[in-house]
Coordinates of C-alpha atoms (C1' of nucleotides) in Angstrom, one line a residue:
Chain A
X139 CA 7.8 -27.2 -11.5
X140 CA 5.1 -29.4 -12.8
X141 CA 3.8 -29.0 -16.3
X142 CA 2.1 -25.6 -16.2
X143 CA 0.7 -25.8 -19.6
X144 CA -2.0 -28.4 -19.2
X145 CA -3.3 -26.8 -16.0
X146 CA -3.3 -23.4 -17.8
X147 CA -5.5 -24.6 -20.6
X148 CA -7.8 -27.0 -18.8
X149 CA -8.5 -25.4 -15.5
X150 CA -7.6 -21.8 -15.5
X151 CA -10.8 -20.7 -17.0
X152 CA -13.0 -22.3 -14.5
X153 CA -14.0 -21.3 -11.0
X154 CA -12.3 -24.4 -9.6
X155 CA -8.9 -22.9 -10.3
X156 CA -9.8 -19.9 -8.2
X157 CA -8.2 -19.0 -4.9
X158 CA -11.6 -18.6 -3.3
X159 CA -12.8 -22.0 -4.5
X160 CA -9.6 -23.7 -3.3
X161 CA -9.7 -22.1 0.1
X162 CA -8.8 -24.5 2.9
X163 CA -11.9 -23.5 4.7
X164 CA -14.3 -25.0 2.2
X165 CA -15.5 -28.6 1.9
X166 CA -17.1 -30.2 -1.1
X167 CA -20.7 -29.2 -0.4
X168 CA -19.4 -25.6 0.0
X169 CA -17.6 -25.8 -3.2
X170 CA -20.6 -27.1 -5.0
X171 CA -22.7 -24.3 -3.6
X172 CA -20.2 -21.8 -4.8
X173 CA -20.0 -23.3 -8.2
X174 CA -23.7 -23.3 -8.6
X175 CA -23.9 -19.7 -7.6
X176 CA -21.7 -18.5 -10.4
X177 CA -23.6 -16.6 -13.0
X178 CA -22.3 -15.4 -16.4
X179 CA -18.7 -15.7 -17.5
X180 CA -17.7 -12.8 -19.7
X181 CA -14.8 -12.4 -22.0
X182 CA -13.3 -9.0 -21.8
X183 CA -10.9 -7.0 -24.0
X184 CA -7.8 -5.4 -22.6
X185 CA -8.7 -2.0 -21.2
X186 CA -12.2 -2.8 -20.2
X187 CA -13.4 -1.5 -16.9
X188 CA -14.5 -4.4 -14.6
X189 CA -15.5 -2.1 -11.8
X190 CA -16.3 1.5 -12.6
X191 CA -15.0 4.2 -10.4
X192 CA -18.4 4.9 -9.1
X193 CA -18.9 1.3 -8.2
X194 CA -21.3 -0.8 -10.2
X195 CA -21.5 -3.3 -7.4
X196 CA -24.1 -5.5 -8.8
X197 CA -21.9 -8.6 -8.6
X198 CA -18.6 -10.0 -7.3
X199 CA -16.2 -10.6 -10.1
X200 CA -13.6 -13.3 -10.1
X201 CA -10.8 -13.1 -12.6
X202 CA -10.4 -16.4 -14.4
X203 CA -8.0 -15.6 -17.1
X204 CA -5.8 -12.6 -17.9
X205 CA -4.4 -9.8 -15.8
X206 CA -6.2 -6.9 -14.3
X207 CA -5.2 -4.0 -12.1
X208 CA -6.9 -2.0 -9.3
X209 CA -6.0 1.6 -9.9
X210 CA -6.4 5.0 -8.4
X211 CA -6.2 8.4 -10.0
X212 CA -4.9 11.1 -7.8
X213 CA -5.9 14.6 -8.1
X214 CA -2.2 15.7 -8.6
X215 CA -2.5 13.9 -11.9
X216 CA -0.6 10.7 -11.2
X217 CA -1.8 7.2 -11.1
X218 CA -1.2 4.4 -8.6
X219 CA -1.8 0.7 -8.9
X220 CA -2.2 -0.7 -5.5
X221 CA -3.0 -4.2 -6.6
X222 CA -2.3 -6.5 -9.6
X223 CA -4.9 -9.2 -10.2
X224 CA -3.9 -12.5 -11.7
X225 CA -6.0 -15.5 -12.6
X226 CA -7.9 -16.7 -9.5
X227 CA -8.1 -13.3 -7.8
X228 CA -11.2 -11.5 -6.8
X229 CA -11.6 -8.2 -8.6
X230 CA -13.8 -6.1 -6.5
X231 CA -12.7 -6.5 -2.9
X232 CA -14.2 -3.1 -2.3
X233 CA -17.4 -3.4 -4.2
X234 CA -18.9 -6.1 -2.2
X235 CA -20.7 -4.4 0.7
X236 CA -19.4 -0.9 -0.2
X237 CA -19.4 1.4 -3.1
X238 CA -15.9 1.9 -4.1
X239 CA -14.9 5.5 -4.2
X240 CA -11.9 6.5 -6.3
X241 CA -10.8 3.1 -7.3
X242 CA -11.4 1.3 -10.5
X243 CA -10.5 -2.1 -11.8
X244 CA -9.5 -2.5 -15.4
X245 CA -8.3 -5.4 -17.5
X246 CA -4.7 -5.2 -18.6
X247 CA -5.0 -8.0 -21.1
X248 CA -7.8 -9.8 -22.7
X249 CA -9.3 -12.3 -20.3
X250 CA -12.4 -13.8 -18.7
X251 CA -14.2 -13.0 -15.4
X252 CA -16.9 -15.0 -13.6
X253 CA -19.7 -13.0 -12.0
X254 CA -21.4 -13.9 -8.7
X255 CA -24.6 -11.9 -8.5
X256 CA -24.9 -10.0 -5.3
X257 CA -28.0 -11.6 -4.2
X258 CA -26.7 -15.1 -4.6
X259 CA -23.6 -14.1 -2.8
X260 CA -25.6 -12.8 0.1
X261 CA -27.5 -16.1 0.2
X262 CA -24.3 -18.0 0.2
X263 CA -22.9 -15.9 3.0
X264 CA -26.0 -16.5 5.1
X265 CA -26.3 -20.1 4.5
X266 CA -22.7 -21.2 4.3
X267 CA -20.6 -19.7 7.1
X268 CA -17.5 -21.4 5.6
X269 CA -17.8 -19.4 2.4
X270 CA -17.9 -16.2 4.5
X271 CA -14.9 -17.4 6.3
X272 CA -13.1 -18.2 3.1
X273 CA -13.9 -14.7 1.8
X274 CA -12.7 -13.2 5.0
X275 CA -9.5 -15.1 4.6
X276 CA -9.0 -13.8 1.1
X277 CA -9.6 -10.3 2.2
X278 CA -6.9 -10.7 4.9
X279 CA -4.5 -12.2 2.4
X280 CA -5.0 -9.2 0.3
X281 CA -4.5 -6.9 3.2
X282 CA -1.2 -8.7 3.9
X283 CA -0.1 -8.2 0.3
X284 CA -1.0 -4.5 0.5
X285 CA 1.0 -4.2 3.6
X286 CA 4.0 -5.7 2.0
X287 CA 3.6 -3.4 -1.0
X288 CA 3.4 -0.5 1.3
X289 CA 6.6 -1.6 3.0
X290 CA 8.2 -1.8 -0.4
X291 CA 7.1 1.7 -1.4
X292 CA 8.2 3.1 1.9
X293 CA 11.5 1.4 2.5
X294 CA 12.9 -0.3 -0.5
X295 CA 15.0 1.0 -3.3
X296 CA 14.0 0.9 -6.9
X297 CA 16.0 -2.3 -7.6
X298 CA 14.7 -4.0 -4.5
X299 CA 11.1 -3.0 -5.3
X300 CA 11.3 -4.4 -8.8
X301 CA 13.0 -7.6 -7.7
X302 CA 10.4 -8.1 -5.0
X303 CA 7.6 -7.6 -7.4
X304 CA 9.0 -10.1 -9.9
X305 CA 9.5 -12.6 -7.1
X306 CA 6.0 -12.2 -5.9
X307 CA 4.5 -12.5 -9.4
X308 CA 6.4 -15.6 -10.1
X309 CA 5.1 -17.3 -7.0
X310 CA 1.6 -16.1 -7.5
X311 CA 1.6 -17.3 -11.0
X312 CA 3.0 -20.7 -10.0
X313 CA 0.2 -21.2 -7.6
X314 CA -2.3 -20.9 -10.4
X315 CA -0.2 -22.9 -12.8
X316 CA 0.7 -20.0 -15.1
X317 CA 4.4 -19.9 -14.5
X318 CA 6.8 -21.6 -16.8
X319 CA 9.7 -22.8 -14.8
X320 CA 11.4 -19.7 -13.5
X321 CA 9.7 -17.6 -16.1
X322 CA 6.3 -16.2 -16.8
X323 CA 4.5 -14.0 -19.3
X324 CA 4.6 -10.4 -18.0
X325 CA 2.0 -8.4 -19.9
X326 CA 2.7 -5.1 -18.1
X327 CA 3.9 -2.0 -19.8
X328 CA 6.9 -0.3 -18.1
X329 CA 4.5 2.5 -17.4
X330 CA 2.2 0.2 -15.5
X331 CA 5.1 -1.3 -13.6
X332 CA 6.1 2.2 -12.7
X333 CA 2.6 2.9 -11.3
X334 CA 2.9 -0.2 -9.2
X335 CA 6.3 0.6 -7.9
X336 CA 5.9 4.3 -7.5
X337 CA 8.6 5.1 -10.0
X338 CA 8.9 6.6 -13.4
X339 CA 8.7 4.4 -16.4
X340 CA 12.1 5.7 -17.4
X341 CA 13.6 4.6 -14.1
X342 CA 11.8 1.2 -14.3
X343 CA 13.6 0.8 -17.6
X344 CA 17.0 1.6 -16.1
X345 CA 16.3 -0.6 -13.1
X346 CA 15.3 -3.5 -15.3
X347 CA 18.4 -3.0 -17.3
X348 CA 20.5 -3.2 -14.2
X349 CA 18.9 -6.5 -13.2
X350 CA 19.5 -7.8 -16.7
X351 CA 23.1 -6.6 -16.5
X352 CA 23.6 -8.4 -13.2
X353 CA 22.4 -11.6 -14.9
X354 CA 19.4 -11.9 -12.5
X355 CA 16.7 -11.9 -15.1
X356 CA 16.2 -11.7 -18.8
X357 CA 13.4 -10.8 -21.1
X358 CA 12.4 -12.0 -24.5
X359 CA 9.4 -10.2 -25.8
X360 CA 7.0 -10.2 -22.9
X361 CA 8.4 -13.3 -21.3
X362 CA 10.4 -12.7 -18.2
X363 CA 12.8 -15.3 -16.9
X364 CA 14.5 -15.3 -13.5
X365 CA 18.0 -16.8 -13.8
X366 CA 19.3 -16.3 -10.3
X367 CA 16.4 -16.9 -8.0
X368 CA 18.4 -17.3 -4.8
X369 CA 20.3 -14.1 -5.6
X370 CA 17.2 -12.1 -6.6
X371 CA 15.0 -13.2 -3.8
X372 CA 17.7 -12.6 -1.2
X373 CA 18.7 -9.2 -2.6
X374 CA 15.2 -7.9 -1.9
X375 CA 14.4 -9.9 1.2
X376 CA 11.6 -11.8 -0.5
X377 CA 9.8 -14.1 2.0
X378 CA 6.7 -15.6 0.5
X379 CA 5.0 -15.8 3.9
X380 CA 2.9 -12.7 3.3
X381 CA 1.2 -14.4 0.4
X382 CA -0.2 -17.0 2.8
X383 CA 0.0 -19.8 0.3
X384 CA -1.3 -22.2 2.9
X385 CA -4.7 -20.5 2.4
X386 CA -4.8 -21.5 -1.2
X387 CA -4.0 -25.1 -0.7
X388 CA -0.5 -24.6 -2.1
X389 CA 1.4 -25.2 1.2
X390 CA 3.8 -27.5 -0.6
X391 CA 5.2 -24.5 -2.4
X392 CA 6.2 -22.7 0.7
X393 CA 8.6 -25.4 1.6
X394 CA 9.9 -25.7 -1.9
X395 CA 10.5 -22.0 -2.1
X396 CA 12.5 -21.8 1.0
X397 CA 14.7 -24.8 0.4
X398 CA 15.1 -23.7 -3.1
X399 CA 14.5 -27.2 -4.3
X400 CA 12.2 -26.2 -7.1
X401 CA 14.6 -23.7 -8.5
X402 CA 17.5 -25.9 -9.2
X403 CA 16.5 -26.9 -12.7
X404 CA 17.5 -23.6 -14.3
X405 CA 20.0 -22.6 -16.9
X406 CA 22.8 -20.5 -15.6
X407 CA 22.5 -16.7 -16.0
X408 CA 23.8 -15.4 -19.3
X409 CA 25.4 -12.1 -18.5
X410 CA 24.0 -9.6 -20.9
X411 CA 26.6 -7.1 -21.9
X412 CA 26.0 -3.7 -20.4
Chain B
X294 CA -18.5 18.9 16.3
X295 CA -20.6 17.5 19.1
X296 CA -19.2 17.1 22.6
X297 CA -16.4 14.7 22.1
X298 CA -15.5 14.5 25.7
X299 CA -18.5 12.7 27.1
X300 CA -18.4 10.1 24.4
X301 CA -14.7 9.8 25.0
X302 CA -15.1 9.1 28.7
X303 CA -18.3 7.1 28.8
X304 CA -18.2 5.0 25.7
X305 CA -14.8 4.7 24.3
X306 CA -13.7 2.0 26.6
X307 CA -16.5 -0.3 25.7
X308 CA -17.2 -2.5 22.8
X309 CA -20.2 -0.4 21.8
X310 CA -18.0 2.4 20.6
X311 CA -16.2 0.0 18.3
X312 CA -16.4 0.2 14.6
X313 CA -17.3 -3.4 14.4
X314 CA -20.1 -3.1 16.8
X315 CA -21.5 0.0 15.1
X316 CA -21.4 -1.6 11.6
X317 CA -24.5 -0.9 9.6
X318 CA -24.9 -4.6 9.0
X319 CA -25.8 -5.4 12.5
X320 CA -29.2 -5.3 14.2
X321 CA -29.7 -5.4 18.0
X322 CA -29.7 -9.1 18.5
X323 CA -26.4 -9.2 16.6
X324 CA -25.0 -6.6 18.7
X325 CA -26.0 -8.3 21.9
X326 CA -24.5 -11.5 20.7
X327 CA -21.3 -9.6 19.9
X328 CA -21.2 -8.0 23.3
X329 CA -21.7 -11.3 25.1
X330 CA -18.9 -12.9 23.2
X331 CA -16.3 -10.5 24.4
X332 CA -13.9 -11.9 26.9
X333 CA -11.3 -10.2 29.0
X334 CA -10.5 -6.5 28.6
X335 CA -6.8 -5.9 29.3
X336 CA -5.0 -2.7 30.0
X337 CA -1.7 -2.5 28.3
X338 CA 1.4 -0.3 28.6
X339 CA 2.9 1.6 25.8
X340 CA 5.3 -0.7 23.9
X341 CA 3.4 -3.9 24.6
X342 CA 3.1 -6.4 21.8
X343 CA -0.6 -7.1 21.1
X344 CA 0.1 -9.6 18.4
X345 CA 3.5 -11.2 18.3
X346 CA 5.4 -11.5 15.1
X347 CA 4.9 -15.3 15.1
X348 CA 1.2 -14.8 15.6
X349 CA -0.4 -15.7 18.9
X350 CA -3.7 -15.9 17.2
X351 CA -5.7 -17.1 20.2
X352 CA -8.2 -14.3 20.0
X353 CA -9.3 -11.3 18.0
X354 CA -8.3 -8.1 19.7
X355 CA -10.2 -4.9 19.5
X356 CA -8.6 -1.6 20.5
X357 CA -10.8 0.2 22.9
X358 CA -8.5 3.0 24.0
X359 CA -5.1 4.3 23.0
X360 CA -3.1 4.0 19.8
X361 CA -1.4 1.0 18.3
X362 CA 0.5 0.3 15.2
X363 CA 0.9 -2.6 12.9
X364 CA 4.5 -2.8 11.9
X365 CA 6.9 -4.7 9.7
X366 CA 10.6 -5.1 10.1
X367 CA 12.4 -5.4 6.8
X368 CA 15.6 -7.4 6.4
X369 CA 17.4 -4.3 5.1
X370 CA 17.1 -3.0 8.6
X371 CA 14.3 -0.5 8.2
X372 CA 10.8 -0.5 9.7
X373 CA 7.5 0.2 8.1
X374 CA 4.1 1.0 9.7
X375 CA 1.4 0.0 7.2
X376 CA -1.4 0.8 9.6
X377 CA -2.2 3.0 12.6
X378 CA -4.8 1.7 14.9
X379 CA -7.0 4.1 16.8
X380 CA -9.8 3.4 19.3
X381 CA -12.4 1.1 17.8
X382 CA -10.1 -0.6 15.4
X383 CA -9.5 -4.3 15.1
X384 CA -5.9 -5.1 15.9
X385 CA -5.2 -8.4 14.2
X386 CA -6.8 -8.3 10.9
X387 CA -4.2 -10.8 9.8
X388 CA -4.3 -13.1 12.8
X389 CA -7.8 -14.2 12.5
X390 CA -7.7 -17.2 10.2
X391 CA -4.1 -16.8 9.5
X392 CA -0.8 -16.8 11.2
X393 CA 0.7 -13.5 10.6
X394 CA 4.2 -13.7 9.3
X395 CA 6.4 -10.7 9.6
X396 CA 3.9 -8.3 11.0
X397 CA 3.5 -7.4 14.6
X398 CA 1.1 -5.1 16.4
X399 CA 2.3 -3.0 19.3
X400 CA 0.8 -0.4 21.6
X401 CA 2.1 3.1 20.9
X402 CA 0.5 4.5 24.1
X403 CA -1.1 2.9 27.1
X404 CA -4.6 1.7 26.4
X405 CA -7.1 -1.1 26.6
X406 CA -8.0 -3.9 24.3
X407 CA -11.0 -6.3 24.4
X408 CA -10.4 -9.9 23.4
X409 CA -12.7 -12.1 21.5
X410 CA -11.7 -15.7 22.0
X411 CA -11.2 -17.5 18.7
X412 CA -13.7 -20.1 19.5
X413 CA -16.5 -17.7 20.4
X414 CA -15.7 -15.8 17.3
X415 CA -16.0 -18.9 15.2
X416 CA -19.4 -19.6 16.8
X417 CA -20.5 -16.1 16.1
X418 CA -19.4 -16.3 12.4
X419 CA -21.3 -19.6 12.1
X420 CA -24.5 -18.5 13.8
X421 CA -24.7 -14.9 12.8
X422 CA -24.0 -14.2 9.2
X423 CA -24.4 -10.5 9.8
X424 CA -21.4 -10.5 12.0
X425 CA -19.4 -12.2 9.3
X426 CA -20.6 -9.6 6.9
X427 CA -19.7 -6.8 9.2
X428 CA -16.2 -8.2 9.7
X429 CA -15.9 -8.6 6.0
X430 CA -16.9 -5.0 5.6
X431 CA -14.2 -3.9 8.1
X432 CA -11.6 -5.9 6.3
X433 CA -12.5 -4.1 3.1
X434 CA -12.4 -0.7 4.7
X435 CA -9.0 -1.5 5.9
X436 CA -8.1 -2.6 2.4
X437 CA -9.3 0.7 1.1
X438 CA -7.2 2.6 3.6
X439 CA -4.2 0.5 2.7
X440 CA -4.7 1.3 -0.9
X441 CA -4.9 5.0 -0.2
X442 CA -1.7 4.8 1.9
X443 CA 0.0 3.0 -1.0
X444 CA -1.0 5.7 -3.3
X445 CA 0.4 8.3 -0.9
X446 CA 3.7 6.4 -0.6
X447 CA 3.9 5.9 -4.4
X448 CA 2.8 9.3 -5.7
X449 CA 2.6 12.0 -3.2
X450 CA 5.4 14.3 -2.0
X451 CA 6.5 14.5 1.6
X452 CA 4.2 17.5 2.4
X453 CA 1.3 15.9 0.7
X454 CA 1.8 12.7 2.5
X455 CA 2.0 14.3 5.9
X456 CA -1.0 16.6 5.2
X457 CA -3.0 13.6 4.0
X458 CA -2.2 11.6 7.1
X459 CA -3.2 14.4 9.4
X460 CA -6.5 14.9 7.6
X461 CA -7.2 11.2 7.9
X462 CA -6.3 11.0 11.5
X463 CA -8.6 13.9 12.3
X464 CA -11.5 12.4 10.6
X465 CA -11.0 8.9 12.1
X466 CA -10.7 10.4 15.6
X467 CA -13.8 12.4 15.0
X468 CA -15.7 9.3 14.2
X469 CA -14.9 7.8 17.6
X470 CA -15.3 11.1 19.4
X471 CA -11.6 11.6 20.2
X472 CA -11.1 14.7 18.2
X473 CA -11.2 18.1 19.8
X474 CA -12.6 20.6 17.3
X475 CA -10.0 20.7 14.5
X476 CA -7.4 19.3 16.8
X477 CA -6.4 16.0 18.4
X478 CA -3.9 14.3 20.6
X479 CA -1.1 13.0 18.4
X480 CA 1.0 10.6 20.4
X481 CA 3.3 9.6 17.6
X482 CA 7.0 10.2 17.7
X483 CA 8.5 11.8 14.6
X484 CA 10.3 8.5 14.0
X485 CA 7.0 6.7 14.0
X486 CA 5.5 9.2 11.6
X487 CA 8.5 8.7 9.4
X488 CA 7.9 4.9 9.4
X489 CA 4.3 5.6 8.4
X490 CA 5.1 8.0 5.6
X491 CA 8.2 6.3 4.3
X492 CA 10.4 9.2 5.2
X493 CA 13.2 10.1 7.6
X494 CA 12.4 11.5 11.0
X495 CA 14.6 14.4 10.0
X496 CA 12.6 15.1 7.0
X497 CA 9.3 14.7 8.8
X498 CA 10.6 17.4 11.1
X499 CA 11.3 19.7 8.2
X500 CA 8.0 18.9 6.6
X501 CA 6.1 19.6 9.8
X502 CA 7.9 22.8 10.1
X503 CA 6.9 23.9 6.6
X504 CA 3.2 23.1 7.4
X505 CA 3.6 25.2 10.6
X506 CA 5.2 28.0 8.7
X507 CA 2.4 28.0 6.2
X508 CA -0.1 28.4 9.0
X509 CA -1.8 25.2 8.2
X510 CA -1.3 23.5 11.5
X511 CA 0.3 24.1 14.9
X512 CA 1.4 21.9 17.7
X513 CA 1.5 22.4 21.4
X514 CA 3.1 19.5 23.2
X515 CA 1.5 16.5 21.6
X516 CA -1.7 18.2 20.6
X517 CA -2.0 19.0 17.0
X518 CA -4.4 21.6 15.6
X519 CA -5.4 22.1 12.0
X520 CA -6.0 25.8 11.3
X521 CA -6.7 25.7 7.7
X522 CA -8.7 22.6 7.0
X523 CA -9.9 23.7 3.5
X524 CA -6.4 24.5 2.5
X525 CA -4.8 21.5 4.0
X526 CA -7.2 19.0 2.7
X527 CA -7.2 20.5 -0.7
X528 CA -3.5 20.7 -0.9
X529 CA -3.1 16.9 -0.6
X530 CA -6.3 15.9 -2.3
X531 CA -7.9 14.5 0.8
X532 CA -11.3 12.9 0.1
X533 CA -12.7 11.0 3.0
X534 CA -14.5 8.5 0.7
X535 CA -11.9 5.9 1.2
X536 CA -12.6 5.7 4.9
X537 CA -16.1 4.5 4.1
X538 CA -17.6 6.3 7.0
X539 CA -21.0 5.1 6.0
X540 CA -20.0 1.7 7.3
X541 CA -19.4 3.0 10.8
X542 CA -22.7 4.7 11.1
X543 CA -21.1 8.1 10.7
X544 CA -22.6 9.0 7.4
X545 CA -23.5 12.4 8.6
X546 CA -19.9 13.3 8.8
X547 CA -19.3 12.7 5.1
X548 CA -21.7 15.4 4.1
X549 CA -20.3 17.7 6.8
X550 CA -16.8 17.2 5.6
X551 CA -17.5 17.9 2.1
X552 CA -19.6 21.0 2.6
X553 CA -17.1 22.2 5.1
X554 CA -19.9 23.0 7.4
X555 CA -18.3 21.6 10.5
X556 CA -15.0 23.3 10.0
X557 CA -16.2 26.9 10.1
X558 CA -16.0 27.3 13.9
X559 CA -12.3 27.6 13.9
X560 CA -9.9 30.3 14.9
X561 CA -8.0 31.7 11.9
X562 CA -4.4 30.4 11.3
X563 CA -1.7 32.2 13.2
X564 CA 1.2 32.3 10.9
X565 CA 4.2 31.0 12.8
X566 CA 7.3 32.9 11.8
X567 CA 9.7 30.8 9.7
Chain C
dC127 C1' 22.8 17.5 38.5
dG128 C1' 23.4 14.4 34.9
dC129 C1' 21.3 11.5 31.6
dC130 C1' 18.5 10.3 27.7
dA131 C1' 15.1 10.2 24.2
dG132 C1' 13.2 13.0 21.1
dA133 C1' 13.2 17.4 18.4
dT134 C1' 15.8 20.6 15.6
dT135 C1' 19.1 22.5 12.4
dG136 C1' 22.9 22.6 8.9
dA137 C1' 26.0 20.9 5.1
dC138 C1' 26.4 17.8 1.7
dA139 C1' 25.6 13.5 -1.2
dC140 C1' 22.7 10.7 -4.1
dG141 C1' 18.7 8.2 -6.0
dG142 C1' 15.3 9.0 -8.8
dC143 C1' 12.8 12.6 -11.6
dT144 C1' 12.5 15.8 -15.7
dC145 C1' 13.3 17.1 -20.1
dA146 C1' 14.6 15.8 -24.5
dA147 C1' 15.9 12.9 -28.2
dG148 C1' 16.0 8.8 -30.8
dC149 C1' 14.7 3.9 -31.9
dG150 C1' 12.0 -0.2 -33.2
dG151 C1' 7.9 -2.6 -34.1
dT152 C1' 3.3 -2.8 -35.8
dG153 C1' -0.9 -1.4 -37.7
dT154 C1' -3.1 1.4 -41.3
dG155 C1' -4.2 3.9 -45.3
dG156 C1' -2.8 5.1 -49.9
Chain D
dC115 C1' 4.4 -2.4 -50.9
dC116 C1' 5.6 1.8 -48.9
dA117 C1' 4.9 5.9 -45.9
dC118 C1' 3.5 7.3 -41.9
dA119 C1' 2.0 7.5 -37.3
dC120 C1' 1.9 5.8 -32.9
dC121 C1' 3.1 3.5 -28.9
dG122 C1' 6.3 1.7 -26.0
dC123 C1' 11.2 1.2 -25.1
dT124 C1' 15.9 3.2 -24.6
dT125 C1' 19.4 6.4 -23.5
dG126 C1' 21.7 10.8 -22.0
dA127 C1' 22.3 15.2 -19.2
dG128 C1' 21.2 17.8 -15.5
dC129 C1' 18.3 19.0 -11.4
dC130 C1' 15.9 18.5 -7.0
dG131 C1' 13.7 16.3 -3.1
dT132 C1' 15.0 13.5 0.3
dG133 C1' 18.6 10.9 2.8
dT134 C1' 23.0 10.9 5.5
dC135 C1' 26.0 12.5 8.9
dA136 C1' 26.9 15.3 12.6
dA137 C1' 25.9 18.7 16.2
dT138 C1' 23.1 21.0 19.3
dC139 C1' 19.0 21.8 22.0
dT140 C1' 15.1 20.7 25.0
dG141 C1' 12.3 18.7 28.6
dG142 C1' 11.4 14.9 31.6
dC143 C1' 13.2 12.1 35.2
dG144 C1' 16.1 9.5 38.4

DNA sequence: CGCCAGATTGACACGGCTCAAGCGGTGTGG
DNA sequence: CCACACCGCTTGAGCCGTGTCAATCTGGCG
């Protein structure tokens, strides 16, 4: 790991740290065009709706800082979170050419979003095919992630699901320089984790405990640390391929992840007493 | 319902019945360009791999006839089917600008696919922004469907999941003229349905039986008929919004679905004895 | 006729849910 | 500064939906 802190402070609040901006499909003129198209940058409180359920749709929102969640309210009273958004992600995948029915996006923490007015986006798409292609690429990456989540929900046990989620989050946060060694700030409530994993918050609690007991992870406050990356990632069959890191110009990480080279500089797991 | 049969025979094997082609974003010149870009059309046997796990990626495949499935093999030995492809769907959402790791696409029945060579597609994307936009739209629709499936897997019971799937399939097949009143040909094995719903084939069997017992559906061979659409769709909270039918030029259906106007011409449910 | 994949059914085990209680931090008003 | 309330976390006991294992049945097909 390279010093996450500087990156975090200096870049993570600008478009240039964004996955869209860093797409391998774009060259410098494209990036300039993108940068100039960005409109207001807003700071939002935790709990704010970025995209209303009925679909505001006036602009494309890019999350620059903080966490957000795409969520769904089912008529049987339960809630589902089909996507977690971390810095660099695009918020309204569905609001672009569509109105988004039944899905909202809400800030989980305080944070900032950049807004790309719809009209400028349309101009961009028309004048710069590479931008369209980059956006297409991002949409497909998100599809890939959704498929993996579906597989988790369908075919993995609670422990596997949780382990897989933690692995994914670590890698995604690495890419945007928000990881801290093998740890990261996890602002999610156990209720929210439950809605991601399709479990009960109570069971999330127990599952988390069992991971702690196994010495795989530990938590201090809202900071989660993975102590046994090889064990954890193997136990849930985590393979970062579905994140398509190549797309975000982080290809180097793929190799590192697989060889485990990056994870060596870690303190040994302290076994928490049951 | 309007005569599904003619459409089925005359159009469903051509690009013009395709969701991409019928996107609301395209005008006639766009459509012509699309049509001309199509390369070979291949007939495939059931079981054929359309997109290999390692990602052939030489072309974009559009399913013209038959069913296919995107699938995932997990290292814990189980299988997951995150997407079912019906006529008109694009097969390799992930293979376009990416190599698709860990996901394959395989024909479930015999059928035909049109192939759009990658190079021509790239030319299209560059020269016709509307095509790029249409593709983007399709990607987002798929996103939306994936989110809905995730919600099902996470928060719906077995009966609700199955009911929801059947409702979705009916509507999707309607759009492409392959439904037959309130029924349709369902070529899926109970094993395959299980991999879609995250259940066991055994439990799918039981669940299906309970739907039959409730008089909601019936099956004769591989033909499934929904007898109680209002009941079935309400019981699982089915709301076709997430399919974004407006995108495919089938907006008229949305209204019909909600008012229930279309479903009136149906024989009453025959209660199958338990 | 025998074979085989898929459908069906039953008995039983278990993972995750429900209900219920208690705990700790933190913000707030008196 | 304390009391209180509230939210999120934690833990326990028991239940239920779904999985597992094992047989049997059916229809198509060589």
